[in-house]
Coordinates of C-alpha atoms in Angstrom, one line a residue:
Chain V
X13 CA -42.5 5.7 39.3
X14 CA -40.8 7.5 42.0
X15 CA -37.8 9.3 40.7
X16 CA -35.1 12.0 40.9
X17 CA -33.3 14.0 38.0
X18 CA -30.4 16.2 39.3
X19 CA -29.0 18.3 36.4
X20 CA -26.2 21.1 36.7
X21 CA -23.3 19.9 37.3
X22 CA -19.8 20.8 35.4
X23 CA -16.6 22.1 35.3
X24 CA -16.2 25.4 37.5
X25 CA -13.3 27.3 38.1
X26 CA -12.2 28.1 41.8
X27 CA -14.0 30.6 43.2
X28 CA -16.7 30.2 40.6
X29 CA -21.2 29.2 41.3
X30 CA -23.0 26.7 40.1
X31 CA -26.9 25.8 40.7
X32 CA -27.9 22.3 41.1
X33 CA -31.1 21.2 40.3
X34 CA -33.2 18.0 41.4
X35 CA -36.5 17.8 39.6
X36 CA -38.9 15.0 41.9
X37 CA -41.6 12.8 40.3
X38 CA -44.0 10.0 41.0
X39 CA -44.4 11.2 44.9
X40 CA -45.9 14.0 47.2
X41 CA -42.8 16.3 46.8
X42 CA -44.2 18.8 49.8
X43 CA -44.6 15.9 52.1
X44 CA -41.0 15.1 52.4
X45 CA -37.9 16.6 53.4
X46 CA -35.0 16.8 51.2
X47 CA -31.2 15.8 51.2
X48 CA -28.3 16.9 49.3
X49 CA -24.9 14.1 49.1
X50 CA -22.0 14.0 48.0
X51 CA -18.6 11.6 46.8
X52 CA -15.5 12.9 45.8
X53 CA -13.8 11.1 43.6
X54 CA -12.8 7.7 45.2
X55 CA -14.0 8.6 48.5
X56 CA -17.0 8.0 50.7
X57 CA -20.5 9.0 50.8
X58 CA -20.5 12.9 52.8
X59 CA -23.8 14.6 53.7
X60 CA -23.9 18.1 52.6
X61 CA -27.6 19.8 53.5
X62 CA -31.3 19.3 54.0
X63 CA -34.4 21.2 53.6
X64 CA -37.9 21.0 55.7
X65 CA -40.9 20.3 53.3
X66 CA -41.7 23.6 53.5
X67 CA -38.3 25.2 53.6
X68 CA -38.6 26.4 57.0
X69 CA -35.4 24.5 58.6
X70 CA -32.2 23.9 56.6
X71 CA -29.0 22.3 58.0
X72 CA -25.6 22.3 56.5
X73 CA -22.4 20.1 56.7
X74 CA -19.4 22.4 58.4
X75 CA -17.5 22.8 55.1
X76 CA -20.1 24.4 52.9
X77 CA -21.8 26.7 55.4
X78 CA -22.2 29.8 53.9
X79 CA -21.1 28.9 50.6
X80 CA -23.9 26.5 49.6
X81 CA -27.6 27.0 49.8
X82 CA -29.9 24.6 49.9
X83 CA -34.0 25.7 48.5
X84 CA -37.1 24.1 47.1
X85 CA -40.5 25.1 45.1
X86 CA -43.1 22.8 46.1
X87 CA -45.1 24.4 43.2
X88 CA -42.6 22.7 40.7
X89 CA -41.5 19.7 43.0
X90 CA -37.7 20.8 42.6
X91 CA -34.6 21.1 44.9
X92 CA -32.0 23.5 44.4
X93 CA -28.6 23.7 45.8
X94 CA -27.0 27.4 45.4
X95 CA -22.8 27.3 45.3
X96 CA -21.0 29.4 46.1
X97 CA -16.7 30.3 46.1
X98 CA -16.6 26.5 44.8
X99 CA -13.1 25.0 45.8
X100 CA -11.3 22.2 44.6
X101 CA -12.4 20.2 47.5
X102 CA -16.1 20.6 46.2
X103 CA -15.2 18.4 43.2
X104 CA -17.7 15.3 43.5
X105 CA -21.0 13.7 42.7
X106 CA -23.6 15.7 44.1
X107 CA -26.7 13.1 44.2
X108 CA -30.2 14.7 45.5
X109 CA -31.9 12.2 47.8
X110 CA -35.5 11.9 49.9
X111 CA -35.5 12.0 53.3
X112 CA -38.4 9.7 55.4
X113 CA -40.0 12.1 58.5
X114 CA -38.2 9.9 62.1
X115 CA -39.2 10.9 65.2
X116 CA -36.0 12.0 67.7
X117 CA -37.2 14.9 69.8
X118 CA -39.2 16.6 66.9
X119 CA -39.6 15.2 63.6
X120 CA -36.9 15.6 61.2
X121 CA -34.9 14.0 58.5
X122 CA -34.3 10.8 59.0
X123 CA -32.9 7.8 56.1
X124 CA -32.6 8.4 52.8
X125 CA -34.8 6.1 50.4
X126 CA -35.3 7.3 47.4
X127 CA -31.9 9.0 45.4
X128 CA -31.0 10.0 41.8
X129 CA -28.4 9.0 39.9
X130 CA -26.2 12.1 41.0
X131 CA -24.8 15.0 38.6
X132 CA -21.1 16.0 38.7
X133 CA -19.2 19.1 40.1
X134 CA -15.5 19.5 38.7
X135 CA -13.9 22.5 40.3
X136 CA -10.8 23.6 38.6
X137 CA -8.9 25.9 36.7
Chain O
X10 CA -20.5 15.7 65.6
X11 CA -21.3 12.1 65.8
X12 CA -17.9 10.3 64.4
X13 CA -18.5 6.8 62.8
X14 CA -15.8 4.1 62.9
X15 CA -17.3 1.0 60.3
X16 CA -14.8 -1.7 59.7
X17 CA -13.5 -3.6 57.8
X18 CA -12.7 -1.2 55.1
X19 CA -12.1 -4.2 52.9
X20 CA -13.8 -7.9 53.3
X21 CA -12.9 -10.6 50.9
X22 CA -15.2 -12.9 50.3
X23 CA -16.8 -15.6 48.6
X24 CA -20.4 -16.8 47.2
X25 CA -22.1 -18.6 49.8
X26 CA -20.3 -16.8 52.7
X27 CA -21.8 -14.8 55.8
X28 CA -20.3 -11.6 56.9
X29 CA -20.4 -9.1 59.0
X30 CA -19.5 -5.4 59.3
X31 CA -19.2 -3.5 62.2
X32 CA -20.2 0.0 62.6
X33 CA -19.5 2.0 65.9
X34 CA -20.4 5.6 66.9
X35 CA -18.7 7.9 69.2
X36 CA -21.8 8.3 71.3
X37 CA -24.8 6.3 71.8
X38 CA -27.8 7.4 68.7
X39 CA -30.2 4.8 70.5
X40 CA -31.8 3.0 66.7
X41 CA -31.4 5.6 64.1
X42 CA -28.8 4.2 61.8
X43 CA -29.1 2.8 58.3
X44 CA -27.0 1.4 56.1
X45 CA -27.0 1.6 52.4
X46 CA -25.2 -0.6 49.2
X47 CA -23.5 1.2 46.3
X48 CA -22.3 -0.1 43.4
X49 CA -19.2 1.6 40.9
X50 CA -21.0 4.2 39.0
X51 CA -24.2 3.8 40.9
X52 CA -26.1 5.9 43.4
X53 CA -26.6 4.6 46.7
X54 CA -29.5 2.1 47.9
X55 CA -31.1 2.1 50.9
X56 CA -31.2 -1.4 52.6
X57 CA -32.1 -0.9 56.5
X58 CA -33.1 1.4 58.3
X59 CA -33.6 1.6 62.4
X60 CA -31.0 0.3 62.7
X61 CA -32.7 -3.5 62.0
X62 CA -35.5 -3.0 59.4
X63 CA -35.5 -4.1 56.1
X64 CA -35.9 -1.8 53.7
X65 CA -39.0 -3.2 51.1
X66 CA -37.5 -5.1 48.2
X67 CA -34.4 -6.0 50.0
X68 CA -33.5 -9.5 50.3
X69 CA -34.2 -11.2 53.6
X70 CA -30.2 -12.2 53.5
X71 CA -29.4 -9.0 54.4
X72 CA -30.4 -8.0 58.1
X73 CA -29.1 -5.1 60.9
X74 CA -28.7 -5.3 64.6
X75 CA -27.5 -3.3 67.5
X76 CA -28.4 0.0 69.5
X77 CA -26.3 2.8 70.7
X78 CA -23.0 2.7 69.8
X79 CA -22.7 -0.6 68.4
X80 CA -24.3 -1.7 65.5
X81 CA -24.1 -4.9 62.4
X82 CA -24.5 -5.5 59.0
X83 CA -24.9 -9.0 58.7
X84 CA -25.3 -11.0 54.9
X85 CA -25.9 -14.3 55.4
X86 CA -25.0 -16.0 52.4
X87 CA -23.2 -13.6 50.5
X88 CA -24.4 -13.5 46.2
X89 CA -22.6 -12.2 43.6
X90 CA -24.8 -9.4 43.3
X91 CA -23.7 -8.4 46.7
X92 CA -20.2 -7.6 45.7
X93 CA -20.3 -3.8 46.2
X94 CA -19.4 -0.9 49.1
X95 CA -21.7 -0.7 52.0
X96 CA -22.2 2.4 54.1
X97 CA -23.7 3.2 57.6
X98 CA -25.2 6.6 58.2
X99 CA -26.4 8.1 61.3
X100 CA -29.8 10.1 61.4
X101 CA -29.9 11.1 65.5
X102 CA -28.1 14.4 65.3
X103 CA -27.0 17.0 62.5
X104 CA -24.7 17.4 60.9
X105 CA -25.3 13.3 59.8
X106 CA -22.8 11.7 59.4
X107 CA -21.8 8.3 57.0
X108 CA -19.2 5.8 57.8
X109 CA -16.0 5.0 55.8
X110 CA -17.6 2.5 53.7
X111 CA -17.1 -1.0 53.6
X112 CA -15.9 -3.0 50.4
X113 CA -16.8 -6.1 49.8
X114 CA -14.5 -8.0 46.9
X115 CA -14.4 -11.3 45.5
X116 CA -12.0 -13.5 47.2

């Protein structure tokens, strides 16, 4: 069964880390790129990063650039995302979600169709 | 950025209806839109994708159109099952960007 397991979520205070973990079974992890989303509380879906199978190309929504991180070990079929100076705003479901290869100009990231059940970030003090 | 304007934000409905939901980009992303289903407390499901195929497993009520700018959700005989938020996403250009989301309530 093709599944993902995100895990590390919590209750951070302003200014505070956390490291997110998705843990990806029952498909070729390498093969695919990866996505990171997330949903405040009450609001809409907001895409926050993705990651080239082999980590050689990462792209970042505005608001977390050089806050969050986004990573993956092939060897243990996981994806990571690193926060950093976490702010209130950050308070969400974070769900990790696989991305199907599209052709635009290159190949990239394209719809999402496989996605865990999400983990939660609560940023306060 | 690519901005996304999906409307309605709300839709009452009832079993057996058809409706529709509009999603409309800021500038033209040719087919590379899907649109997804969530549910309260669920993660979200993938249910076209190019803008006009069906995802596998999704019931053939459910079915996309457009190109460009201008693009449909379509259910043609909405089930109770269907009662839930729908979401278009764009896949062109980074960063990608979702719509509002659509709710669709019991009327």
């Amino acid at each position: 069964e093709v599944q993902l397991v995100e895990s590390g979520g919590g209750l951070v205070q302003p200014g505070g880390s956390l490291r997110l973990s998705c843990a990806a079974s029952g498909f070729t992890f390498s093969s695919y790129w990866m996505s990171w989303v997330r949903q405040a509380p009450g609001k809409g879906l907001e895409w926050v990063a993705n990651i080239k199978q082999d980590g050689s190309e990462k792209y970042y929504v505005d608001s977390v650039k050089g806050r969050f991180t986004i990573s993956r070990d092939n060897a243990k079929n996981s994806l990571y995302l690193q926060m950093n100076s976490l702010r209130a705003e950050d308070t969400a479901v974070y769900y990790c979600a696989r991305a199907r290869v599209v052709v635009v100009v290159n190949p990239t990231a394209g719809y999402m169709d496989v996605w865990g059940k999400g983990t939660t970030v609560t940023v306060s003090s | 950025v690519i901005w996304m304007t999906q409307s309605p934000s709300l839709l009452s409905a009832s079993t057996g209806d058809r409706v529709t939901i509009s999603c409309r980009m800021s500038q033209g992303i040719s087919s590379y839109l899907a649109w997804y289903q969530q549910k309260p407390g669920k993660a979200p499901e993938l249910l076209i994708y190019a803008a006009s195929t069906l995802q596998s497993g999704v019931p053939s009520r459910f079915s996309g159109s457009g190109s460009g700018t201008d693009f449909t959700l379509t259910i043609s005989c909405l089930q109770s099952e269907d009662f839930a938020t729908y979401y278009c996403q764009q896949y062109y250009s980074f960063p990608r960007t979702f719509g509002q989301g659509t709710k669709v309530e019991i009327k």
